[in-house]
Amino acid sequence: MTLPGVKLVIFGKQGAGKGTQCVRLSEHYGAPHISTGDMLRAAVRSGSELGLKAKAIMERGELLGDDLIMAMVAERLSEPDAKEHGFILDGFPRTEQQAEALASFLAPGDLDLAVDIELPTEEVLQRIAGRRVCVDCGANYSVSSPPKVDWTCDSCGGKVVQREDDTEEAVGRRLELYERQTAPLIDWYSKRGQFAEADGVGTPDVVLQRIIQAVDERRQHSGTA
Ligand code: AMP
């Protein structure tokens, strides 16, 4: 029997289906989906001190400082839902320093698995051009799979738009950053025996099953299922 809750990090180039899979994994395992990008966009909208700092950096498609991000994630992981059910981390860690910080924060417990959803770059660029997001809850849509009514979110009624940082220039910079800074994390987690790759080509259901299989195999292996 699979225990409720899970501790996962999900990687993938932007546009690889990370957001969609995280929402589904969250439903499947009953663990909160924690997206640092969504948290930062909410902070920008609220006009908080963090939001003011984050806005310009995000518009340039650059990364925020490790300390700032870790403080934000640590606060979120200390909330009751994450303490009780674990988490699906999306967009974090993005640097080795963040991975180190997360591992020390979680010690003595640790992750179940870090999963990379792998998709060829050309396909990623095509998907990003068509993707749309709910400004309130972060639900993902696309031009080929829009909300039922007039760009209004099916789950919360929020406005569904194209992300401001989905311009070609910012996307190019993010993909480059991903290769340069985040791909080494795959080595980092591989060396710790905490990494699996999931083929991201296929329908969301097919990809979800691949990820669940990798996670459940790992949990059986480590005796937590
Ligand atoms: P995302 O929605 O994950 O693509 O994140 C949008 C933007 O938020 C990124 O381009 C960064 O500027 C910032 N951001 C999100 N997560 C992180 C992180 N873990 N470390 C640094 N910056 C981040």
Short mmCIF file of C-alpha atoms and ligand atoms in Angstrom, two decimals:
data_model
loop_
_atom_site.label_atom_id
_atom_site.label_comp_id
_atom_site.label_asym_id
_atom_site.label_seq_id
_atom_site.Cartn_x
_atom_site.Cartn_y
_atom_site.Cartn_z
CA MET A 1 0.00 0.00 0.00
CA THR A 2 1.25 3.48 -0.82
CA LEU A 3 1.50 5.75 2.18
CA PRO A 4 -0.25 9.12 1.79
CA GLY A 5 2.13 12.00 1.28
CA VAL A 6 5.36 12.24 -0.64
CA LYS A 7 8.47 14.42 -0.82
CA LEU A 8 9.31 15.22 -4.42
CA VAL A 9 11.33 17.67 -6.45
CA ILE A 10 10.19 17.97 -10.06
CA PHE A 11 12.60 19.27 -12.72
CA GLY A 12 12.03 20.05 -16.35
CA LYS A 13 12.81 22.80 -18.80
CA GLN A 14 10.12 25.47 -18.64
CA GLY A 15 7.26 24.23 -20.80
CA ALA A 16 8.06 20.52 -20.30
CA GLY A 17 4.74 19.99 -18.51
CA LYS A 18 6.12 20.47 -15.01
CA GLY A 19 3.23 22.62 -13.76
CA THR A 20 0.57 20.27 -15.13
CA GLN A 21 2.24 17.17 -13.66
CA CYS A 22 2.76 18.84 -10.28
CA VAL A 23 -0.96 19.59 -9.97
CA ARG A 24 -1.77 15.95 -10.80
CA LEU A 25 0.90 14.55 -8.51
CA SER A 26 -0.43 16.76 -5.74
CA GLU A 27 -3.90 15.21 -6.19
CA HIS A 28 -2.50 11.70 -6.41
CA TYR A 29 -0.33 11.85 -3.29
CA GLY A 30 -2.33 14.42 -1.29
CA ALA A 31 0.75 16.60 -0.85
CA PRO A 32 0.79 20.36 -1.53
CA HIS A 33 2.20 21.60 -4.84
CA ILE A 34 4.74 24.28 -3.96
CA SER A 35 5.87 26.38 -6.92
CA THR A 36 8.43 29.10 -6.13
CA GLY A 37 7.53 30.87 -9.41
CA ASP A 38 3.83 31.01 -8.39
CA MET A 39 4.76 32.20 -4.88
CA LEU A 40 6.93 34.95 -6.33
CA ARG A 41 4.27 36.02 -8.84
CA ALA A 42 1.77 36.21 -5.93
CA ALA A 43 4.27 38.34 -3.99
CA VAL A 44 4.66 40.66 -7.00
CA ARG A 45 0.86 41.02 -7.26
CA SER A 46 0.53 41.77 -3.54
CA GLY A 47 3.17 44.49 -3.77
CA SER A 48 5.01 43.09 -0.71
CA GLU A 49 8.67 43.88 -0.03
CA LEU A 50 9.65 40.49 -1.49
CA GLY A 51 7.46 41.16 -4.53
CA LEU A 52 9.12 44.52 -5.21
CA LYS A 53 12.56 42.87 -5.05
CA ALA A 54 11.50 39.94 -7.22
CA LYS A 55 9.71 41.87 -9.99
CA ALA A 56 12.68 43.31 -11.89
CA ILE A 57 14.76 40.12 -11.54
CA MET A 58 11.90 37.97 -12.85
CA GLU A 59 11.24 40.33 -15.75
CA ARG A 60 14.89 39.92 -16.78
CA GLY A 61 14.46 36.13 -16.58
CA GLU A 62 17.21 35.87 -13.94
CA LEU A 63 17.30 33.93 -10.69
CA LEU A 64 16.66 35.42 -7.26
CA GLY A 65 19.30 35.00 -4.56
CA ASP A 66 19.61 31.56 -2.93
CA ASP A 67 19.17 32.88 0.64
CA LEU A 68 16.03 34.79 -0.20
CA ILE A 69 14.45 31.81 -1.98
CA MET A 70 15.45 29.30 0.71
CA ALA A 71 13.92 31.51 3.42
CA MET A 72 10.66 31.64 1.45
CA VAL A 73 10.64 27.85 0.86
CA ALA A 74 11.56 27.04 4.49
CA GLU A 75 8.63 29.12 5.69
CA ARG A 76 6.26 27.33 3.31
CA LEU A 77 7.55 23.84 4.23
CA SER A 78 6.98 24.64 7.90
CA GLU A 79 3.23 25.02 7.36
CA PRO A 80 1.04 22.17 8.67
CA ASP A 81 0.00 20.73 5.27
CA ALA A 82 3.61 20.26 4.17
CA LYS A 83 4.73 18.97 7.57
CA GLU A 84 1.97 16.38 7.52
CA HIS A 85 1.80 15.37 3.85
CA GLY A 86 5.15 16.37 2.34
CA PHE A 87 5.41 18.39 -0.85
CA ILE A 88 5.76 18.51 -4.62
CA LEU A 89 8.44 21.15 -5.23
CA ASP A 90 8.26 22.90 -8.60
CA GLY A 91 10.94 25.39 -9.69
CA PHE A 92 13.08 24.73 -6.60
CA PRO A 93 15.94 23.90 -6.13
CA ARG A 94 17.48 25.63 -9.17
CA THR A 95 21.11 25.74 -7.99
CA GLU A 96 23.35 23.34 -6.05
CA GLN A 97 23.36 25.80 -3.15
CA GLN A 98 19.57 25.58 -3.00
CA ALA A 99 19.72 21.75 -3.12
CA GLU A 100 22.24 21.72 -0.25
CA ALA A 101 20.08 24.12 1.74
CA LEU A 102 16.99 21.97 1.16
CA ALA A 103 18.80 18.77 2.20
CA SER A 104 19.97 20.36 5.47
CA PHE A 105 16.51 21.79 6.10
CA LEU A 106 14.91 18.34 5.62
CA ALA A 107 17.53 16.40 7.61
CA PRO A 108 17.29 13.84 9.13
CA GLY A 109 14.39 12.95 6.75
CA ASP A 110 14.94 13.44 3.04
CA LEU A 111 13.38 13.49 -0.38
CA ASP A 112 11.69 10.46 -1.90
CA LEU A 113 12.92 11.43 -5.34
CA ALA A 114 13.95 14.18 -7.75
CA VAL A 115 12.31 13.59 -11.15
CA ASP A 116 13.26 15.27 -14.43
CA ILE A 117 10.54 15.46 -17.07
CA GLU A 118 12.56 15.29 -20.27
CA LEU A 119 11.36 16.93 -23.49
CA PRO A 120 13.30 18.07 -26.61
CA THR A 121 13.97 21.86 -26.69
CA GLU A 122 12.09 22.43 -29.99
CA GLU A 123 8.95 20.94 -28.51
CA VAL A 124 9.39 23.04 -25.35
CA LEU A 125 9.57 26.27 -27.39
CA GLN A 126 6.40 25.36 -29.28
CA ARG A 127 4.54 24.59 -26.06
CA ILE A 128 5.64 27.83 -24.36
CA ALA A 129 4.36 29.96 -27.24
CA GLY A 130 0.90 28.48 -26.66
CA ARG A 131 0.74 28.27 -22.89
CA ARG A 132 -1.56 30.34 -20.67
CA VAL A 133 -1.88 30.51 -16.88
CA CYS A 134 -4.50 31.58 -14.30
CA VAL A 135 -3.31 34.76 -12.56
CA ASP A 136 -5.00 33.73 -9.29
CA CYS A 137 -4.36 30.01 -8.74
CA GLY A 138 -1.61 29.29 -11.29
CA ALA A 139 -3.62 26.58 -13.13
CA ASN A 140 -2.15 25.86 -16.56
CA TYR A 141 -3.95 26.04 -19.90
CA SER A 142 -2.89 26.43 -23.52
CA VAL A 143 -4.31 27.77 -26.78
CA SER A 144 -5.09 24.17 -27.74
CA SER A 145 -6.57 23.37 -24.31
CA PRO A 146 -8.23 26.59 -23.06
CA PRO A 147 -10.60 26.97 -20.07
CA LYS A 148 -14.26 26.16 -20.81
CA VAL A 149 -15.47 29.78 -20.73
CA ASP A 150 -13.78 32.81 -22.28
CA TRP A 151 -10.29 32.61 -20.69
CA THR A 152 -11.76 32.30 -17.20
CA CYS A 153 -10.15 29.68 -14.94
CA ASP A 154 -12.22 26.46 -14.62
CA SER A 155 -11.17 25.93 -11.00
CA CYS A 156 -11.19 29.42 -9.43
CA GLY A 157 -12.77 31.84 -11.93
CA GLY A 158 -9.55 33.88 -12.24
CA LYS A 159 -8.35 35.51 -15.46
CA VAL A 160 -6.29 33.22 -17.73
CA VAL A 161 -3.44 35.03 -19.53
CA GLN A 162 -0.06 34.60 -21.19
CA ARG A 163 2.74 35.03 -18.62
CA GLU A 164 4.61 38.32 -18.93
CA ASP A 165 7.92 36.45 -18.87
CA ASP A 166 6.91 34.12 -21.72
CA THR A 167 8.43 36.47 -24.31
CA GLU A 168 10.84 34.80 -26.74
CA GLU A 169 13.82 36.65 -25.29
CA ALA A 170 13.08 35.80 -21.64
CA VAL A 171 12.27 32.17 -22.55
CA GLY A 172 15.62 31.85 -24.39
CA ARG A 173 17.44 33.18 -21.34
CA ARG A 174 15.57 30.83 -19.00
CA LEU A 175 16.39 27.77 -21.12
CA GLU A 176 20.04 28.78 -21.17
CA LEU A 177 20.00 29.32 -17.41
CA TYR A 178 18.34 25.94 -16.98
CA GLU A 179 21.13 24.17 -18.87
CA ARG A 180 23.89 26.08 -17.14
CA GLN A 181 22.70 26.18 -13.54
CA THR A 182 20.04 23.55 -13.01
CA ALA A 183 21.15 20.60 -15.14
CA PRO A 184 24.12 19.96 -12.76
CA LEU A 185 21.53 19.27 -10.06
CA ILE A 186 20.66 16.13 -11.97
CA ASP A 187 24.21 14.94 -11.26
CA TRP A 188 23.90 16.08 -7.67
CA TYR A 189 20.75 14.02 -7.05
CA SER A 190 22.02 11.11 -9.17
CA LYS A 191 25.10 10.78 -6.98
CA ARG A 192 22.82 10.57 -3.94
CA GLY A 193 20.70 7.86 -5.62
CA GLN A 194 17.67 10.17 -5.56
CA PHE A 195 17.14 10.81 -9.25
CA ALA A 196 14.88 9.46 -12.01
CA GLU A 197 14.15 10.69 -15.53
CA ALA A 198 10.61 10.56 -16.92
CA ASP A 199 9.98 10.82 -20.67
CA GLY A 200 7.78 13.92 -21.11
CA VAL A 201 6.54 13.04 -24.59
CA GLY A 202 2.91 11.89 -24.59
CA THR A 203 -0.41 12.86 -23.04
CA PRO A 204 -0.46 14.26 -19.49
CA ASP A 205 -1.99 10.96 -18.25
CA VAL A 206 0.77 8.85 -19.79
CA VAL A 207 3.51 11.10 -18.41
CA LEU A 208 1.86 11.11 -14.95
CA GLN A 209 1.85 7.30 -14.85
CA ARG A 210 5.56 7.23 -15.72
CA ILE A 211 6.36 9.58 -12.83
CA ILE A 212 4.16 7.70 -10.33
CA GLN A 213 5.84 4.45 -11.33
CA ALA A 214 9.31 5.92 -10.75
CA VAL A 215 8.30 7.35 -7.37
CA ASP A 216 6.55 4.21 -6.19
CA GLU A 217 9.47 2.00 -7.25
CA ARG A 218 11.81 4.21 -5.30
CA ARG A 219 9.56 4.17 -2.22
CA GLN A 220 9.25 0.39 -2.32
CA HIS A 221 12.99 0.15 -2.67
CA SER A 222 13.62 2.39 0.32
CA GLY A 223 10.87 0.73 2.40
CA THR A 224 8.54 3.76 2.70
CA ALA A 225 5.66 2.25 0.69
P1 AMP B 1 9.10 29.77 -12.89
O1 AMP B 1 7.63 30.03 -12.87
O2 AMP B 1 9.48 28.57 -12.08
O3 AMP B 1 9.66 29.75 -14.27
O4 AMP B 1 9.78 31.02 -12.14
C1 AMP B 1 9.64 32.34 -12.63
C2 AMP B 1 10.81 33.19 -12.16
O5 AMP B 1 10.84 33.25 -10.71
C3 AMP B 1 12.19 32.67 -12.53
O6 AMP B 1 12.55 33.04 -13.85
C4 AMP B 1 13.07 33.33 -11.47
O7 AMP B 1 13.28 34.70 -11.75
C5 AMP B 1 12.19 33.24 -10.22
N1 AMP B 1 12.41 31.96 -9.48
C6 AMP B 1 11.54 30.94 -9.30
N2 AMP B 1 12.06 29.93 -8.59
C7 AMP B 1 13.33 30.31 -8.28
C8 AMP B 1 14.40 29.69 -7.58
N3 AMP B 1 14.28 28.46 -7.04
N4 AMP B 1 15.58 30.39 -7.46
C9 AMP B 1 15.71 31.61 -8.00
N5 AMP B 1 14.75 32.25 -8.68
C10 AMP B 1 13.55 31.63 -8.84
#
